[in-house]
């Protein structure tokens, strides 16, 4: 399918719209004039380079899936205006630090953010302000620095940092006390790159550090009671 079917824009009661895995290159502006009750919108795996400005009218939207679209020049400001958004997936959408708006920190209800497979050399500053996050995936980027991480995400349960270029993890990681799954595999971490005190993560169930430069198991990892 290369075009959005006619008539969908008149379905004002529509709650879920899944147009993923097509060959769409554009979304008609009028689609979001009437469909303001949408709660889930999945546009992943298409050829979209931009989205209509009227997307911001979807004030009830809770889940927005945009992954695997060439959205390099789309600034995301309309997305940042959707205040009730809980899930935002932007995997492989050519995200860089300069095309993630500072307004993203307005998404105070966001619990699931996927920025994997992009061109980020660090986690964008607005992301550190999303204190409701429970799941964050920034795998398969080029991240080298996590120094801004302190106790920014008190509710975070899942953190995927795999396939980046990390040499060390910050001590702030040990303050993510609700963390259950931590993926740091396929980086450049050695023994000194694992912070002392990681054993304080009492709820941690998955700790994946494969394919790094570790020669032995950090002593603090032996204190991870839930593993």
Tab-separated table of C-alpha atoms in Angstrom:
chain	number	residue	atom	x	y	z
A	1	UNK	CA	0.000	0.000	0.000
A	2	UNK	CA	1.439	3.344	-1.062
A	3	UNK	CA	-1.391	5.643	0.035
A	4	UNK	CA	-3.600	5.922	3.091
A	5	UNK	CA	-7.040	4.519	2.144
A	6	UNK	CA	-9.677	7.144	1.476
A	7	UNK	CA	-12.313	7.659	4.110
A	8	UNK	CA	-10.179	6.844	7.139
A	9	UNK	CA	-9.950	10.547	7.922
A	10	UNK	CA	-13.722	10.551	8.535
A	11	UNK	CA	-13.591	7.821	11.190
A	12	UNK	CA	-13.765	10.207	14.125
A	13	UNK	CA	-14.240	7.362	16.625
A	14	UNK	CA	-11.052	5.570	15.584
A	15	UNK	CA	-8.916	4.531	18.568
A	16	UNK	CA	-6.236	2.358	16.934
A	17	UNK	CA	-4.644	2.952	13.529
A	18	UNK	CA	-1.948	0.570	12.304
A	19	UNK	CA	-0.437	1.402	8.907
A	20	UNK	CA	2.918	-0.261	9.518
A	21	UNK	CA	4.962	-2.215	6.956
A	22	UNK	CA	3.676	-0.501	3.850
A	23	UNK	CA	5.315	1.840	1.347
A	24	UNK	CA	3.706	5.062	2.503
A	25	UNK	CA	5.625	8.208	1.613
A	26	UNK	CA	3.132	10.713	3.026
A	27	UNK	CA	0.280	10.980	5.521
A	28	UNK	CA	-2.569	13.298	4.461
A	29	UNK	CA	-2.890	16.395	6.644
A	30	UNK	CA	-6.631	15.905	7.041
A	31	UNK	CA	-6.153	12.490	8.687
A	32	UNK	CA	-5.578	14.055	12.090
A	33	UNK	CA	-8.284	16.720	11.795
A	34	UNK	CA	-11.120	14.303	12.625
A	35	UNK	CA	-9.269	11.354	14.178
A	36	UNK	CA	-8.481	13.163	17.393
A	37	UNK	CA	-9.501	10.233	19.626
A	38	UNK	CA	-6.638	8.007	18.493
A	39	UNK	CA	-4.881	6.208	21.327
A	40	UNK	CA	-2.438	4.118	19.284
A	41	UNK	CA	-0.810	5.085	15.979
A	42	UNK	CA	1.680	2.751	14.298
A	43	UNK	CA	3.389	4.111	11.175
A	44	UNK	CA	6.544	2.024	11.436
A	45	UNK	CA	8.357	0.468	8.481
A	46	UNK	CA	7.301	2.924	5.803
A	47	UNK	CA	9.087	5.594	3.749
A	48	UNK	CA	7.861	8.658	5.612
A	49	UNK	CA	10.103	11.718	5.664
A	50	UNK	CA	7.721	13.962	7.590
A	51	UNK	CA	4.417	13.942	9.468
A	52	UNK	CA	1.450	16.339	9.330
A	53	UNK	CA	1.479	19.280	11.726
A	54	UNK	CA	-2.047	18.318	12.796
A	55	UNK	CA	-0.602	15.295	14.587
A	56	UNK	CA	-0.470	17.515	17.658
A	57	UNK	CA	-4.303	17.522	17.646
A	58	UNK	CA	-4.298	13.864	18.715
A	59	UNK	CA	-4.398	14.810	22.369
A	60	UNK	CA	-5.553	11.331	23.470
A	61	UNK	CA	-2.647	9.537	21.805
A	62	UNK	CA	-0.807	7.229	24.196
A	63	UNK	CA	1.330	5.123	21.860
A	64	UNK	CA	3.180	6.413	18.791
A	65	UNK	CA	5.337	4.013	16.777
A	66	UNK	CA	7.429	5.660	14.046
A	67	UNK	CA	10.373	3.271	13.828
A	68	UNK	CA	12.204	2.598	10.574
A	69	UNK	CA	11.224	5.685	8.610
A	70	UNK	CA	13.674	8.190	7.051
A	71	UNK	CA	12.586	11.055	9.310
A	72	UNK	CA	15.950	12.809	9.398
A	73	UNK	CA	14.516	16.274	8.714
A	74	UNK	CA	11.379	15.884	10.822
A	75	UNK	CA	11.907	17.953	14.009
A	76	UNK	CA	9.474	16.058	16.296
A	77	UNK	CA	7.998	19.248	17.767
A	78	UNK	CA	4.437	18.128	17.024
A	79	UNK	CA	5.173	14.873	18.839
A	80	UNK	CA	6.466	16.747	21.881
A	81	UNK	CA	3.087	18.519	22.124
A	82	UNK	CA	1.155	15.276	22.725
A	83	UNK	CA	0.999	15.495	26.507
A	84	UNK	CA	-0.565	12.080	27.240
A	85	UNK	CA	1.988	10.090	25.236
A	86	UNK	CA	3.261	7.050	27.131
A	87	UNK	CA	5.079	5.073	24.430
A	88	UNK	CA	7.307	6.600	21.741
A	89	UNK	CA	9.348	4.412	19.389
A	90	UNK	CA	11.854	6.168	17.127
A	91	UNK	CA	14.205	3.322	16.305
A	92	UNK	CA	16.112	3.788	13.047
A	93	UNK	CA	14.637	7.198	12.194
A	94	UNK	CA	17.984	8.962	11.645
A	95	UNK	CA	17.877	10.714	15.016
A	96	UNK	CA	20.835	12.900	15.923
A	97	UNK	CA	21.348	15.363	18.749
A	98	UNK	CA	20.409	18.239	16.453
A	99	UNK	CA	17.025	16.828	15.413
A	100	UNK	CA	15.685	15.934	18.850
A	101	UNK	CA	13.906	19.020	20.220
A	102	UNK	CA	14.367	20.309	23.741
A	103	UNK	CA	10.558	20.241	24.031
A	104	UNK	CA	10.716	16.458	24.314
A	105	UNK	CA	11.047	16.883	28.065
A	106	UNK	CA	7.382	17.956	28.148
A	107	UNK	CA	6.313	14.332	27.749
A	108	UNK	CA	5.924	13.878	31.481
A	109	UNK	CA	3.869	10.668	31.159
A	110	UNK	CA	6.301	8.857	28.852
A	111	UNK	CA	7.204	5.411	30.199
A	112	UNK	CA	8.715	3.713	27.112
A	113	UNK	CA	11.206	5.412	24.768
A	114	UNK	CA	13.049	3.621	21.961
A	115	UNK	CA	15.899	5.552	20.310
A	116	UNK	CA	17.856	2.522	19.147
A	117	UNK	CA	19.655	2.270	15.796
A	118	UNK	CA	20.248	5.974	15.349
A	119	UNK	CA	23.225	8.338	15.174
A	120	UNK	CA	23.525	9.496	18.773
A	121	UNK	CA	26.912	9.952	20.445
A	122	UNK	CA	25.247	10.628	23.779
A	123	UNK	CA	21.772	10.482	25.257
A	124	UNK	CA	19.943	13.736	24.397
A	125	UNK	CA	19.578	16.102	27.353
A	126	UNK	CA	15.733	16.229	27.263
A	127	UNK	CA	15.625	12.464	27.803
A	128	UNK	CA	17.262	12.888	31.206
A	129	UNK	CA	14.239	14.967	32.276
A	130	UNK	CA	11.726	12.181	31.586
A	131	UNK	CA	11.359	10.991	35.150
A	132	UNK	CA	8.431	8.644	34.453
A	133	UNK	CA	10.485	6.419	32.146
A	134	UNK	CA	10.359	2.710	32.877
A	135	UNK	CA	11.960	1.485	29.662
A	136	UNK	CA	14.734	3.125	27.631
A	137	UNK	CA	16.442	1.596	24.604
A	138	UNK	CA	19.411	3.489	23.149
A	139	UNK	CA	21.194	0.446	21.756
A	140	UNK	CA	23.062	0.460	18.444
A	141	UNK	CA	24.128	4.096	18.489
A	142	UNK	CA	27.602	5.574	18.981
A	143	UNK	CA	27.246	6.634	22.618
A	144	UNK	CA	30.531	7.246	24.426
A	145	UNK	CA	29.438	9.299	27.428
A	146	UNK	CA	26.836	8.830	30.167
A	147	UNK	CA	28.201	11.407	32.589
A	148	UNK	CA	24.830	13.182	32.917
A	149	UNK	CA	23.243	10.083	34.419
A	150	UNK	CA	22.567	10.553	38.141
A	151	UNK	CA	19.173	9.722	39.637
A	152	UNK	CA	17.272	11.017	36.618
A	153	UNK	CA	15.034	7.977	36.134
A	154	UNK	CA	13.765	6.790	39.531
A	155	UNK	CA	11.222	4.424	37.922
A	156	UNK	CA	13.446	2.889	35.229
A	157	UNK	CA	13.186	-0.913	35.026
A	158	UNK	CA	14.776	-1.625	31.614
A	159	UNK	CA	17.890	0.013	30.166
A	160	UNK	CA	19.531	-1.118	26.929
A	161	UNK	CA	22.946	0.433	26.240
A	162	UNK	CA	24.252	-2.396	24.062
A	163	UNK	CA	26.217	-1.933	20.839
A	164	UNK	CA	27.636	1.483	21.662
A	165	UNK	CA	31.162	2.729	22.358
A	166	UNK	CA	31.116	3.006	26.139
A	167	UNK	CA	34.426	2.801	27.991
A	168	UNK	CA	32.922	3.170	31.454
A	169	UNK	CA	29.597	3.423	33.250
A	170	UNK	CA	28.866	6.319	35.624
A	171	UNK	CA	28.334	5.801	39.338
A	172	UNK	CA	24.866	7.308	38.852
A	173	UNK	CA	23.821	3.991	37.335
A	174	UNK	CA	23.798	2.486	40.817
A	175	UNK	CA	21.028	4.911	41.821
A	176	UNK	CA	18.539	3.347	39.419
A	177	UNK	CA	17.236	1.186	42.219
A	178	UNK	CA	14.197	-0.184	40.338
A	179	UNK	CA	16.282	-1.481	37.430
A	180	UNK	CA	15.448	-5.076	36.509
A	181	UNK	CA	17.138	-5.497	33.131
A	182	UNK	CA	20.458	-3.922	32.127
A	183	UNK	CA	22.091	-4.572	28.759
A	184	UNK	CA	25.631	-3.222	28.331
A	185	UNK	CA	26.893	-5.900	25.950
A	186	UNK	CA	29.007	-5.094	22.889
A	187	UNK	CA	30.754	-2.024	24.241
A	188	UNK	CA	34.384	-1.410	25.249
A	189	UNK	CA	34.040	-1.836	28.998
A	190	UNK	CA	36.858	-3.233	31.114
A	191	UNK	CA	36.956	-4.111	34.815
A	192	UNK	CA	37.454	-0.473	35.857
A	193	UNK	CA	34.521	0.613	33.689
A	194	UNK	CA	31.963	-1.116	35.925
A	195	UNK	CA	31.060	1.171	38.853
A	196	UNK	CA	31.573	-0.060	42.377
A	197	UNK	CA	28.235	-0.313	44.093
A	198	UNK	CA	26.451	-1.980	41.186
A	199	UNK	CA	25.592	-4.696	43.691
A	200	UNK	CA	23.139	-2.213	45.226
A	201	UNK	CA	20.740	-2.876	42.353
A	202	UNK	CA	18.807	-5.423	44.383
A	203	UNK	CA	16.004	-5.849	41.828
A	204	UNK	CA	18.315	-6.529	38.870
A	205	UNK	CA	17.344	-9.803	37.158
A	206	UNK	CA	19.220	-9.514	33.841
A	207	UNK	CA	22.785	-8.186	33.559
A	208	UNK	CA	24.233	-8.689	30.072
A	209	UNK	CA	27.859	-7.580	29.734
A	210	UNK	CA	28.919	-9.958	26.957
A	211	UNK	CA	31.411	-8.906	24.279
A	212	UNK	CA	33.311	-6.300	26.263
A	213	UNK	CA	36.903	-6.206	27.540
A	214	UNK	CA	36.265	-7.802	30.930
A	215	UNK	CA	38.914	-10.252	32.133
A	216	UNK	CA	37.088	-11.252	35.296
A	217	UNK	CA	33.760	-10.712	37.016
A	218	UNK	CA	33.588	-7.450	38.989
A	219	UNK	CA	33.233	-8.320	42.671
A	220	UNK	CA	30.159	-6.123	43.109
A	221	UNK	CA	28.304	-8.158	40.502
A	222	UNK	CA	28.450	-11.138	42.850
A	223	UNK	CA	26.180	-9.226	45.225
A	224	UNK	CA	23.317	-9.002	42.724
A	225	UNK	CA	20.809	-11.000	44.724
A	226	UNK	CA	18.045	-11.277	42.102
A	227	UNK	CA	20.265	-12.829	39.417
